[in-house]
Amino acid sequence: MASNDEMVDRLVRKGLLRTESVIDAFMSVDRGRFCTSNPYIDSPQPIGSGQTISAPHMVAIMTEALELEPGMSVLEIGAGSGYQAAILGKLAHPATVHTVEVVPELAKMAENALESAGIGNVTVHTGDGSIGLGEEGPFDRILVACGAPKVPPPLQEQLAEGGMMLIPVGRRYQDLIRVRVTGKGFSKENLGGCIFVPLVGEFGVEI
Ligand code: SAH
């Protein structure tokens, strides 16, 4: 598979990409800018520091499930390569997407890749995202791109009224959980199994 367009076509044919704005976002962000090895194959790839860029199908599933609309405030935990953040940036425009990365080298790389891809509305923060980013919240959408032992309370508290969070919950294998803020509190829904690198930090796994 040799091009970003072909990768996107395949995700559409599989039914993983369905919404026009999401398909457009995937078309307009070249995954090759965020990953040098086999960028258009549907699998995770190493990005250094022992971390990986998520597989395109997982980015597609999460982005579709996030029901993101222009102008929404968005927080991502685990910038990694910056690819998912770039897609979120396209969809949330003109709002700013905040993404937090705990490994400084990766945060720098993500920042450079986002700049080279011409994405101007994503801010990369270096630090422990398991405590969220209170000073920029509350958020309409939170996407956690690493596996958490349980939903970190600060992230739940930083969800806006009517907000939604997607978070892989579990140890080695996780379930993708969708948390919604309802009138009565929070509702949780299991969207299926997934495998992400662990969330570290205060509300992450013990290492
Ligand atoms: N969204 C990324 C893939 C993320 S991989 C992409 O599109 O490429 C998960 C990332 O989460 C890794 O880079 C890892 O360093 C980071 N991470 C793990 N625990 C974290 C924490 N507590 N705060 C912020 N980032 C964290």
Coordinates of N, CA and C and ligand atoms in Angstrom, one line a residue:
M1 N 0.9 -1.2 0.0 CA 0.0 0.0 0.0 C 0.9 1.2 0.0
A2 N 0.8 2.0 -1.0 CA 1.8 3.0 -1.2 C 1.4 4.5 -1.0
S3 N 0.2 4.7 -0.7 CA -0.2 6.1 -0.5 C -1.2 6.3 0.6
N4 N -1.3 7.5 1.1 CA -2.2 7.9 2.2 C -3.6 7.7 1.6
D5 N -3.9 8.1 0.4 CA -5.2 7.9 -0.2 C -5.7 6.5 -0.2
E6 N -4.7 5.6 -0.6 CA -5.1 4.2 -0.6 C -5.4 3.7 0.8
M7 N -4.6 4.1 1.8 CA -4.9 3.7 3.2 C -6.3 4.2 3.6
V8 N -6.6 5.4 3.3 CA -8.0 5.9 3.6 C -9.1 5.2 2.9
D9 N -8.9 4.9 1.6 CA -9.9 4.2 0.8 C -10.2 2.8 1.5
R10 N -9.1 2.2 1.9 CA -9.3 0.9 2.5 C -10.1 0.9 3.8
L11 N -9.8 2.0 4.6 CA -10.5 2.2 5.9 C -12.0 2.5 5.6
V12 N -12.3 3.2 4.5 CA -13.7 3.4 4.1 C -14.3 2.1 3.7
R13 N -13.7 1.4 2.8 CA -14.3 0.1 2.4 C -14.5 -0.9 3.5
K14 N -13.7 -0.8 4.5 CA -13.9 -1.7 5.7 C -15.0 -1.2 6.6
G15 N -15.5 0.0 6.3 CA -16.6 0.6 7.1 C -16.1 1.3 8.4
L16 N -14.8 1.4 8.5 CA -14.3 2.0 9.7 C -14.4 3.5 9.7
L17 N -14.2 4.1 8.5 CA -14.4 5.5 8.3 C -15.7 5.7 7.6
R18 N -16.6 6.5 8.1 CA -18.0 6.6 7.6 C -18.4 8.1 7.4
T19 N -17.9 9.0 8.3 CA -18.4 10.3 8.3 C -17.6 11.2 7.4
E20 N -18.3 12.0 6.5 CA -17.6 12.7 5.5 C -16.4 13.6 6.1
S21 N -16.7 14.3 7.2 CA -15.7 15.2 7.7 C -14.5 14.4 8.2
V22 N -14.8 13.2 8.8 CA -13.7 12.4 9.3 C -12.8 11.9 8.1
I23 N -13.5 11.4 7.1 CA -12.8 11.0 5.9 C -11.9 12.1 5.3
D24 N -12.5 13.3 5.2 CA -11.7 14.4 4.7 C -10.5 14.7 5.6
A25 N -10.7 14.6 6.9 CA -9.5 14.8 7.8 C -8.4 13.8 7.5
F26 N -8.8 12.5 7.4 CA -7.8 11.5 7.1 C -7.1 11.7 5.8
M27 N -7.9 12.2 4.8 CA -7.3 12.4 3.5 C -6.3 13.6 3.5
S28 N -6.6 14.6 4.3 CA -5.8 15.8 4.3 C -4.6 15.7 5.2
V29 N -4.5 14.7 6.0 CA -3.3 14.5 6.9 C -2.5 13.3 6.4
D30 N -1.3 13.5 5.9 CA -0.5 12.4 5.4 C 0.2 11.7 6.6
R31 N -0.2 10.5 6.8 CA 0.4 9.7 7.9 C 1.9 9.6 7.8
G32 N 2.4 9.7 6.5 CA 3.8 9.6 6.3 C 4.6 10.7 6.9
R33 N 4.0 11.8 7.3 CA 4.7 12.9 8.0 C 5.0 12.6 9.4
F34 N 4.2 11.6 10.0 CA 4.3 11.3 11.4 C 5.0 10.0 11.7
C35 N 5.3 9.3 10.6 CA 5.8 7.9 10.8 C 6.7 7.6 9.6
T36 N 7.9 7.2 9.8 CA 8.8 7.0 8.6 C 8.8 5.6 8.1
S37 N 8.4 4.6 9.0 CA 8.4 3.2 8.5 C 7.0 2.8 8.2
N38 N 6.9 2.3 7.0 CA 5.6 1.7 6.5 C 4.4 2.5 6.9
P39 N 4.3 3.8 6.6 CA 3.2 4.6 7.2 C 1.8 4.2 6.7
Y40 N 1.7 3.6 5.6 CA 0.4 3.4 5.0 C -0.1 1.9 5.2
I41 N 0.6 1.2 6.0 CA 0.2 -0.2 6.4 C -0.7 -0.1 7.6
D42 N -1.7 -0.9 7.7 CA -2.6 -0.8 8.8 C -2.1 -1.5 10.1
S43 N -1.0 -1.0 10.6 CA -0.5 -1.6 11.9 C 0.2 -0.5 12.6
P44 N 0.4 -0.7 14.0 CA 1.2 0.3 14.7 C 2.6 0.3 14.2
Q45 N 3.4 1.3 14.4 CA 4.8 1.4 14.0 C 5.6 2.0 15.2
P46 N 6.9 1.6 15.3 CA 7.7 2.3 16.3 C 8.0 3.7 16.0
I47 N 8.0 4.6 17.0 CA 8.3 6.0 16.8 C 9.4 6.5 17.7
G48 N 10.1 5.5 18.4 CA 11.2 5.9 19.3 C 10.7 5.9 20.7
S49 N 11.7 5.9 21.6 CA 11.4 5.9 23.1 C 10.5 4.8 23.5
G50 N 10.5 3.7 22.7 CA 9.7 2.5 23.1 C 8.3 2.7 22.9
Q51 N 7.9 3.7 22.1 CA 6.4 4.0 21.9 C 6.0 3.7 20.5
T52 N 4.7 3.7 20.2 CA 4.3 3.4 18.9 C 3.2 4.4 18.5
I53 N 3.1 4.6 17.1 CA 2.0 5.4 16.6 C 0.9 4.3 16.4
S54 N -0.3 4.6 16.8 CA -1.4 3.7 16.7 C -1.7 3.3 15.3
A55 N -2.3 2.1 15.1 CA -2.7 1.6 13.8 C -3.8 2.5 13.2
P56 N -3.7 2.7 11.9 CA -4.8 3.6 11.3 C -6.2 3.1 11.6
H57 N -6.5 1.8 11.7 CA -7.9 1.4 12.0 C -8.3 1.9 13.4
M58 N -7.3 1.9 14.3 CA -7.6 2.3 15.7 C -7.9 3.8 15.8
V59 N -7.1 4.6 15.0 CA -7.3 6.0 15.0 C -8.6 6.3 14.3
A60 N -9.0 5.5 13.3 CA -10.3 5.7 12.6 C -11.4 5.4 13.6
I61 N -11.4 4.2 14.3 CA -12.4 3.8 15.2 C -12.6 4.9 16.3
M62 N -11.5 5.4 16.9 CA -11.6 6.3 18.0 C -12.1 7.7 17.4
T63 N -11.6 8.1 16.3 CA -12.1 9.4 15.8 C -13.6 9.4 15.4
E64 N -14.0 8.3 14.8 CA -15.5 8.2 14.5 C -16.3 8.2 15.8
A65 N -15.8 7.4 16.8 CA -16.6 7.3 18.1 C -16.6 8.6 18.8
L66 N -15.7 9.5 18.5 CA -15.6 10.8 19.3 C -16.6 11.8 18.9
E67 N -17.3 11.7 17.8 CA -18.3 12.6 17.3 C -17.9 14.1 17.5
L68 N -16.8 14.4 17.0 CA -16.2 15.7 17.2 C -16.8 16.7 16.2
E69 N -17.1 17.9 16.7 CA -17.6 18.9 15.8 C -16.7 20.2 15.9
P70 N -16.7 21.0 14.8 CA -15.9 22.2 14.7 C -16.2 23.1 16.0
G71 N -15.1 23.6 16.5 CA -15.2 24.5 17.6 C -15.2 23.9 19.0
M72 N -15.2 22.6 19.0 CA -15.2 21.9 20.4 C -13.8 21.9 21.0
S73 N -13.8 22.0 22.3 CA -12.5 22.0 23.0 C -12.1 20.5 23.2
V74 N -10.8 20.2 22.9 CA -10.4 18.8 22.8 C -9.1 18.7 23.6
L75 N -9.0 17.6 24.3 CA -7.7 17.2 25.0 C -7.4 15.8 24.6
E76 N -6.1 15.6 24.2 CA -5.6 14.2 23.9 C -4.5 13.9 24.9
I77 N -4.5 12.7 25.5 CA -3.4 12.3 26.3 C -2.6 11.3 25.6
G78 N -1.3 11.6 25.4 CA -0.4 10.7 24.6 C -0.3 11.1 23.2
A79 N 0.5 12.2 23.0 CA 0.6 12.8 21.7 C 1.4 11.8 20.8
G80 N 2.4 11.1 21.3 CA 3.2 10.2 20.5 C 3.7 10.9 19.3
S81 N 3.4 10.4 18.1 CA 3.9 11.0 16.9 C 3.2 12.3 16.5
G82 N 2.0 12.6 17.1 CA 1.2 13.8 16.7 C 0.1 13.5 15.7
Y83 N 0.1 12.3 15.1 CA -0.8 12.0 14.0 C -2.3 12.1 14.5
Q84 N -2.7 11.4 15.6 CA -4.0 11.5 16.0 C -4.4 13.0 16.3
A85 N -3.5 13.7 16.9 CA -3.7 15.1 17.3 C -4.0 15.9 16.0
A86 N -3.3 15.6 14.9 CA -3.4 16.3 13.7 C -4.9 16.1 13.1
I87 N -5.3 14.9 13.2 CA -6.7 14.6 12.7 C -7.7 15.3 13.6
L88 N -7.5 15.3 14.9 CA -8.4 16.0 15.8 C -8.4 17.5 15.5
G89 N -7.2 18.1 15.2 CA -7.0 19.5 14.9 C -7.9 19.8 13.6
K90 N -7.8 19.0 12.6 CA -8.6 19.2 11.4 C -10.1 19.3 11.8
L91 N -10.6 18.4 12.6 CA -12.0 18.3 12.9 C -12.5 19.4 13.9
A92 N -11.6 19.8 14.8 CA -12.0 20.8 15.8 C -11.9 22.2 15.4
H93 N -11.1 22.4 14.3 CA -10.9 23.7 13.8 C -12.1 24.6 13.7
P94 N -12.2 25.8 14.2 CA -11.0 26.6 14.5 C -10.6 26.6 16.0
A95 N -11.1 25.6 16.8 CA -10.7 25.5 18.2 C -9.3 24.9 18.2
T96 N -8.7 25.1 19.4 CA -7.3 24.6 19.6 C -7.4 23.2 20.3
V97 N -6.7 22.2 19.8 CA -6.6 20.9 20.4 C -5.3 20.9 21.3
H98 N -5.5 20.4 22.5 CA -4.4 20.3 23.4 C -4.0 18.9 23.5
T99 N -2.7 18.6 23.4 CA -2.3 17.2 23.5 C -1.1 17.2 24.5
V100 N -1.1 16.2 25.4 CA 0.0 16.1 26.4 C 0.8 14.8 26.2
E101 N 2.1 15.0 26.2 CA 3.0 13.8 26.0 C 4.0 13.8 27.2
V102 N 4.2 12.7 27.8 CA 5.1 12.6 28.9 C 6.6 12.5 28.5
V103 N 6.9 12.0 27.3 CA 8.3 11.8 26.9 C 8.7 13.1 26.1
P104 N 9.6 13.9 26.7 CA 9.9 15.2 26.1 C 10.4 15.1 24.6
E105 N 11.2 14.0 24.3 CA 11.7 13.9 22.9 C 10.5 13.7 22.0
L106 N 9.5 12.9 22.4 CA 8.4 12.7 21.5 C 7.5 13.9 21.4
A107 N 7.4 14.7 22.5 CA 6.6 15.9 22.4 C 7.2 16.9 21.4
K108 N 8.6 16.9 21.4 CA 9.3 17.8 20.4 C 9.1 17.3 19.0
M109 N 9.2 16.0 18.8 CA 9.0 15.4 17.5 C 7.6 15.6 17.0
A110 N 6.6 15.4 17.9 CA 5.2 15.7 17.5 C 5.0 17.1 17.1
E111 N 5.6 18.0 17.8 CA 5.5 19.4 17.5 C 6.0 19.7 16.1
N112 N 7.2 19.2 15.8 CA 7.8 19.4 14.5 C 7.0 18.8 13.4
A113 N 6.5 17.6 13.6 CA 5.7 16.9 12.6 C 4.4 17.7 12.3
L114 N 3.8 18.2 13.4 CA 2.5 19.0 13.2 C 2.8 20.3 12.4
E115 N 4.0 20.9 12.7 CA 4.3 22.1 12.0 C 4.5 21.8 10.5
S116 N 5.3 20.7 10.3 CA 5.6 20.4 8.9 C 4.3 20.0 8.1
A117 N 3.3 19.5 8.8 CA 2.1 19.1 8.2 C 1.1 20.3 8.0
G118 N 1.6 21.5 8.6 CA 0.8 22.7 8.4 C -0.4 22.8 9.3
I119 N -0.3 22.0 10.5 CA -1.4 22.0 11.4 C -1.1 23.1 12.5
G120 N -1.9 24.2 12.5 CA -1.6 25.3 13.3 C -2.4 25.4 14.6
N121 N -3.4 24.5 14.8 CA -4.3 24.6 16.0 C -4.1 23.5 16.9
V122 N -2.9 22.9 17.0 CA -2.6 21.9 18.0 C -1.5 22.4 18.9
T123 N -1.7 22.4 20.2 CA -0.6 22.7 21.2 C -0.2 21.5 21.9
V124 N 1.1 21.2 21.8 CA 1.7 20.1 22.5 C 2.3 20.5 23.8
H125 N 1.8 19.8 24.9 CA 2.3 20.1 26.2 C 3.1 18.9 26.7
T126 N 4.3 19.2 27.4 CA 5.1 18.1 27.9 C 4.7 17.9 29.4
G127 N 4.4 16.7 29.8 CA 4.0 16.4 31.2 C 3.2 15.2 31.4
D128 N 2.7 15.0 32.6 CA 1.9 13.9 33.0 C 0.4 14.2 32.7
G129 N -0.1 13.6 31.6 CA -1.5 13.8 31.2 C -2.5 13.0 32.0
S130 N -2.0 12.1 32.9 CA -3.0 11.4 33.7 C -3.7 12.3 34.7
I131 N -3.2 13.5 34.9 CA -3.9 14.4 35.8 C -4.6 15.4 34.9
G132 N -4.6 15.2 33.6 CA -5.3 16.1 32.7 C -4.6 17.4 32.5
L133 N -5.4 18.5 32.1 CA -4.8 19.8 31.8 C -5.8 20.8 32.3
G134 N -5.9 20.8 33.7 CA -7.0 21.6 34.3 C -7.1 23.1 33.8
E135 N -5.9 23.7 33.6 CA -5.9 25.1 33.2 C -6.5 25.4 31.8
E136 N -6.6 24.4 31.0 CA -7.2 24.6 29.6 C -8.6 24.1 29.6
G137 N -9.1 23.4 30.6 CA -10.4 22.8 30.5 C -11.5 23.7 30.9
P138 N -12.8 23.3 31.0 CA -13.2 21.9 30.7 C -13.2 21.6 29.2
F139 N -13.2 20.3 28.9 CA -13.2 19.8 27.5 C -14.4 19.1 27.1
D140 N -14.8 19.4 25.8 CA -16.0 18.7 25.2 C -15.6 17.3 24.9
R141 N -14.4 17.1 24.5 CA -13.9 15.7 24.2 C -12.5 15.5 24.7
I142 N -12.3 14.3 25.3 CA -11.0 13.8 25.8 C -10.7 12.5 25.1
L143 N -9.6 12.4 24.5 CA -9.2 11.1 23.9 C -7.9 10.6 24.6
V144 N -7.9 9.5 25.2 CA -6.7 9.0 25.8 C -6.1 7.9 24.9
A145 N -4.9 8.1 24.6 CA -4.2 7.1 23.6 C -3.3 6.2 24.3
C146 N -3.5 5.9 25.5 CA -2.7 4.9 26.2 C -3.6 4.2 27.3
G147 N -3.2 3.0 27.7 CA -4.1 2.1 28.5 C -4.0 2.5 30.0
A148 N -5.1 2.8 30.6 CA -5.2 3.3 32.0 C -5.7 2.1 32.8
P149 N -5.2 1.9 34.0 CA -5.7 0.9 34.9 C -7.2 1.2 35.3
K150 N -7.5 2.5 35.4 CA -8.9 2.9 35.6 C -9.1 4.3 35.1
V151 N -10.3 4.8 35.0 CA -10.5 6.1 34.5 C -9.9 7.1 35.5
P152 N -8.9 7.9 35.2 CA -8.4 8.9 36.1 C -9.4 9.9 36.5
P153 N -9.7 10.0 37.8 CA -10.7 11.0 38.3 C -10.5 12.4 37.7
P154 N -9.3 13.0 37.7 CA -9.1 14.3 37.2 C -9.6 14.5 35.7
L155 N -9.4 13.4 34.9 CA -9.9 13.5 33.5 C -11.4 13.6 33.4
Q156 N -12.0 12.7 34.3 CA -13.5 12.7 34.3 C -14.0 14.1 34.7
E157 N -13.3 14.7 35.7 CA -13.8 16.0 36.3 C -13.5 17.1 35.3
Q158 N -12.6 16.9 34.3 CA -12.4 18.0 33.3 C -13.2 17.9 32.1
L159 N -14.2 17.0 32.1 CA -15.2 16.9 31.0 C -16.2 18.0 31.2
A160 N -16.5 18.6 30.1 CA -17.6 19.7 30.1 C -19.0 19.0 30.1
E161 N -20.0 19.8 30.4 CA -21.4 19.4 30.4 C -21.6 18.8 29.0
G162 N -22.2 17.6 28.9 CA -22.4 17.0 27.6 C -21.2 16.4 26.9
G163 N -20.1 16.4 27.7 CA -18.8 16.0 27.1 C -18.7 14.5 27.0
M164 N -17.6 14.0 26.4 CA -17.4 12.6 26.1 C -15.9 12.3 26.2
M165 N -15.5 11.2 26.8 CA -14.1 10.8 26.8 C -14.0 9.3 26.3
L166 N -13.0 9.1 25.5 CA -12.7 7.7 25.0 C -11.4 7.3 25.7
I167 N -11.4 6.2 26.4 CA -10.2 5.8 27.1 C -10.1 4.3 27.2
P168 N -8.9 3.7 26.8 CA -8.6 2.3 26.9 C -8.4 2.0 28.4
V169 N -9.2 1.1 29.0 CA -9.1 0.8 30.4 C -8.7 -0.7 30.5
G170 N -7.6 -0.9 31.3 CA -7.2 -2.3 31.5 C -5.7 -2.3 31.6
R171 N -5.1 -3.5 31.8 CA -3.7 -3.6 32.0 C -3.0 -3.9 30.6
R172 N -2.7 -5.2 30.4 CA -2.0 -5.6 29.1 C -3.0 -5.4 28.0
Y173 N -4.2 -5.9 28.2 CA -5.3 -5.7 27.1 C -6.3 -4.8 27.8
Q174 N -6.9 -3.9 26.9 CA -7.8 -3.0 27.5 C -9.2 -3.1 26.7
D175 N -10.2 -2.5 27.4 CA -11.5 -2.2 26.7 C -11.5 -0.7 26.4
L176 N -12.0 -0.4 25.2 CA -12.2 1.0 24.9 C -13.5 1.5 25.5
I177 N -13.4 2.4 26.5 CA -14.5 2.8 27.2 C -14.9 4.2 26.8
R178 N -16.2 4.4 26.5 CA -16.7 5.8 26.2 C -17.5 6.3 27.5
V179 N -16.9 7.4 28.0 CA -17.5 8.0 29.2 C -18.3 9.2 28.7
R180 N -19.6 9.3 29.1 CA -20.3 10.5 28.7 C -20.8 11.2 30.0
V181 N -20.9 12.5 30.0 CA -21.4 13.3 31.1 C -22.9 13.4 30.8
T182 N -23.7 12.8 31.8 CA -25.2 12.9 31.6 C -25.7 13.8 32.7
G183 N -27.0 14.1 32.7 CA -27.6 14.9 33.7 C -27.4 14.3 35.1
K184 N -27.3 13.0 35.2 CA -27.2 12.3 36.5 C -25.8 12.0 36.9
G185 N -24.8 12.3 36.1 CA -23.5 11.9 36.4 C -22.7 11.5 35.2
F186 N -22.2 10.2 35.2 CA -21.4 9.7 34.1 C -22.0 8.4 33.6
S187 N -22.0 8.2 32.3 CA -22.4 6.9 31.8 C -21.2 6.3 31.2
K188 N -21.0 4.9 31.2 CA -19.9 4.2 30.6 C -20.4 3.2 29.7
E189 N -19.7 3.0 28.6 CA -20.1 2.1 27.5 C -18.8 1.4 27.0
N190 N -18.9 0.1 26.8 CA -17.7 -0.6 26.3 C -17.7 -0.7 24.8
L191 N -16.8 -0.2 24.1 CA -16.8 -0.2 22.6 C -16.0 -1.4 22.1
G192 N -15.3 -2.2 23.0 CA -14.6 -3.3 22.5 C -13.1 -3.3 22.9
G193 N -12.5 -4.4 22.6 CA -11.1 -4.6 23.0 C -10.1 -3.8 22.2
C194 N -9.0 -3.5 22.9 CA -7.9 -2.8 22.2 C -6.6 -3.0 22.9
I195 N -5.5 -2.7 22.3 CA -4.2 -2.8 23.0 C -3.4 -1.5 22.8
F196 N -3.2 -0.8 23.9 CA -2.4 0.4 23.8 C -1.2 0.3 24.8
V197 N -0.2 1.2 24.6 CA 0.9 1.2 25.5 C 0.4 1.8 26.8
P198 N 1.0 1.5 28.0 CA 0.4 1.9 29.2 C 0.5 3.4 29.5
L199 N -0.6 3.9 30.1 CA -0.6 5.3 30.7 C 0.3 5.2 31.9
V200 N 1.3 6.1 32.0 CA 2.1 6.1 33.2 C 1.7 7.4 34.0
G201 N 2.4 7.7 35.0 CA 2.1 8.9 35.8 C 1.2 8.6 37.0
E202 N 0.8 9.7 37.6 CA 0.1 9.7 38.9 C -1.1 8.7 38.9
F203 N -1.9 8.8 37.8 CA -3.1 7.9 37.8 C -3.0 6.8 36.7
G204 N -1.7 6.5 36.4 CA -1.4 5.5 35.4 C -1.0 4.2 36.1
V205 N -0.4 3.3 35.3 CA 0.0 2.0 35.9 C 1.2 2.2 36.8
E206 N 1.4 1.3 37.8 CA 2.6 1.4 38.6 C 3.7 0.8 37.9
I207 N 4.9 1.5 37.9 CA 6.0 0.9 37.3 C 7.2 0.9 38.2
Ligands
SAH1 N1 -1.7 9.3 19.7 C1 -0.4 8.8 19.3 C2 0.0 7.4 19.8 C3 0.1 7.4 21.2 S1 1.1 6.1 21.9 C4 -0.1 8.9 17.8 O1 -1.0 9.4 17.1 O2 1.0 8.7 17.4 C5 0.9 6.6 23.6 C6 1.7 7.7 24.0 O3 1.3 8.0 25.4 C7 3.2 7.4 24.2 O4 3.9 8.4 23.4 C8 3.5 7.6 25.7 O5 4.8 8.2 25.9 C9 2.4 8.5 26.1 N2 2.0 8.5 27.5 C10 2.0 7.5 28.4 N3 1.6 7.9 29.6 C11 1.4 9.3 29.5 C12 1.0 10.3 30.4 N4 0.8 10.0 31.7 N5 0.9 11.5 30.0 C13 1.2 11.9 28.7 N6 1.6 10.9 27.8 C14 1.7 9.7 28.2

